[in-house]
Tab-separated table of C-alpha atoms in Angstrom:
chain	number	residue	atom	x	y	z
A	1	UNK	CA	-16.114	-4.957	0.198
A	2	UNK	CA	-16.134	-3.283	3.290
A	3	UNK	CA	-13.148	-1.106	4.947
A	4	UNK	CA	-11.935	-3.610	7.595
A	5	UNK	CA	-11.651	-6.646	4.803
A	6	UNK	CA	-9.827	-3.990	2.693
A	7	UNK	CA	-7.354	-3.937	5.762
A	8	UNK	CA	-7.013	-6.839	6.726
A	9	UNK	CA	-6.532	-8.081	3.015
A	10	UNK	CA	-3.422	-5.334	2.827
A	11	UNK	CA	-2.085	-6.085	6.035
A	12	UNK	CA	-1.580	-9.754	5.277
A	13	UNK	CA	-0.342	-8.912	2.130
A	14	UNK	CA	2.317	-7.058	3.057
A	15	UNK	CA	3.192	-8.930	6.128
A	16	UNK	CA	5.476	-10.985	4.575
A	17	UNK	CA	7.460	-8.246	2.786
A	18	UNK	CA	7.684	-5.831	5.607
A	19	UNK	CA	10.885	-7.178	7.644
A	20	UNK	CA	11.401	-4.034	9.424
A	21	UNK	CA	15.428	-3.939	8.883
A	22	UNK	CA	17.555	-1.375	9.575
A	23	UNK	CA	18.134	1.806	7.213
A	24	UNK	CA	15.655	0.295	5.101
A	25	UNK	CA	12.425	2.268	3.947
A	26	UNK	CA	9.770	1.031	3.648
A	27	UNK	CA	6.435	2.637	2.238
A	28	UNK	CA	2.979	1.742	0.317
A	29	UNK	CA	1.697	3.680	-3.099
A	30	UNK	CA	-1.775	4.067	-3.468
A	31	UNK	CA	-2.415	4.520	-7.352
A	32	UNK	CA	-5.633	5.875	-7.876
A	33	UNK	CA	-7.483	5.361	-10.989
A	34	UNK	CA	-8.110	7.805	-14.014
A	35	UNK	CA	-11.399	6.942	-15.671
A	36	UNK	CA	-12.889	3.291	-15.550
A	37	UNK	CA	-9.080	1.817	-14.135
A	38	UNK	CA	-8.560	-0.122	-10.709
A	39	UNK	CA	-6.888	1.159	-8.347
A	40	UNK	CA	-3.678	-0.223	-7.865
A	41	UNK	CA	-1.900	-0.767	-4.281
A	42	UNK	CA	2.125	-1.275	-4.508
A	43	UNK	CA	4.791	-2.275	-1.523
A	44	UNK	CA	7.738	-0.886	-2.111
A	45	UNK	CA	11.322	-1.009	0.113
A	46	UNK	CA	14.683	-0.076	-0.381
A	47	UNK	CA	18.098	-0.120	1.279
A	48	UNK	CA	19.744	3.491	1.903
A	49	UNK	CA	21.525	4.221	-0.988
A	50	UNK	CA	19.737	1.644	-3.493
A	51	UNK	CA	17.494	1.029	-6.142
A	52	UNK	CA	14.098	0.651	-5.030
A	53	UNK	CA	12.212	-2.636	-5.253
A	54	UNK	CA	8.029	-2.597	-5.862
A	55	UNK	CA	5.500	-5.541	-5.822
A	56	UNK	CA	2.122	-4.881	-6.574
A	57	UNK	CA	0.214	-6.107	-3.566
A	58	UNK	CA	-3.496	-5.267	-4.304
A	59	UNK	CA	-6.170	-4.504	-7.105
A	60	UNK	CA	-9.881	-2.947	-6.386
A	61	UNK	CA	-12.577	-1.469	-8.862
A	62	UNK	CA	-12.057	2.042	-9.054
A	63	UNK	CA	-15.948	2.289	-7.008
A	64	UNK	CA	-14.360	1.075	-3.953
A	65	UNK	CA	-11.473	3.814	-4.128
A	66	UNK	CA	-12.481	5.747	-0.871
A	67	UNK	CA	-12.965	2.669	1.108
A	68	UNK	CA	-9.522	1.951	-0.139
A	69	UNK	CA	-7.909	5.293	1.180
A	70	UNK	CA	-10.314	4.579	4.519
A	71	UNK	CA	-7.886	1.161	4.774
A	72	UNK	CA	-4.985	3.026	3.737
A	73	UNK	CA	-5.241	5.581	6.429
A	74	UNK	CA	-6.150	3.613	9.382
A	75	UNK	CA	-2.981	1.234	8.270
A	76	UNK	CA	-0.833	4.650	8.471
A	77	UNK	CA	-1.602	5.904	11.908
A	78	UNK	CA	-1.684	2.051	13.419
A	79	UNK	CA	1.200	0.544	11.935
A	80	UNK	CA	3.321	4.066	11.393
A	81	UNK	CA	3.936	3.034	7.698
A	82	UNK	CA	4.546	6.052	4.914
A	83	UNK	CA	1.767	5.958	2.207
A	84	UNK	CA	2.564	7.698	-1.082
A	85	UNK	CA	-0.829	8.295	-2.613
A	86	UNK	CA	-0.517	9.196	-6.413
A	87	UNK	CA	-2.621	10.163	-9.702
């Protein structure tokens, strides 16, 4: 899968859930996989002050990882959205 399907897969993923209201912050979590496990793409929000909510939005093989962060990146500096990358 290439890096502009990985995008465009994300993007219309989290199109739905991204409603852009105010003090709400929104960000994405890139889990990247230890040993032979996907890696695991979450949207998560929350109001100022509150718990925070997370839906997992997207799954790839753990060979596809750095065209994964490739998507990842070009989505932050685009659409201005925080990425959380963890291990």
């Amino acid at each position: 899968m290439k890096t502009g399907s990985i995008k465009a897969e994300i993007l219309k993923n989290i199109t739905p859930l991204w409603l852009k209201t105010s003090n709400t912050l929104y960000d994405l979590r890139v889990v990247l996989p230890q040993f032979d496990n996907p890696v695991g793409l979450f949207f998560e929000w929350n109001k100022i002050g509150r718990a925070t909510h997370s839906q997992a939005i997207a799954s790839y093989p753990a060979e596809q990882s750095e065209q994964v962060l490739l998507a990842v990146e070009e989505i932050k500096t685009e659409q201005g959205l925080t990425v959380v990358i963890s291990k």
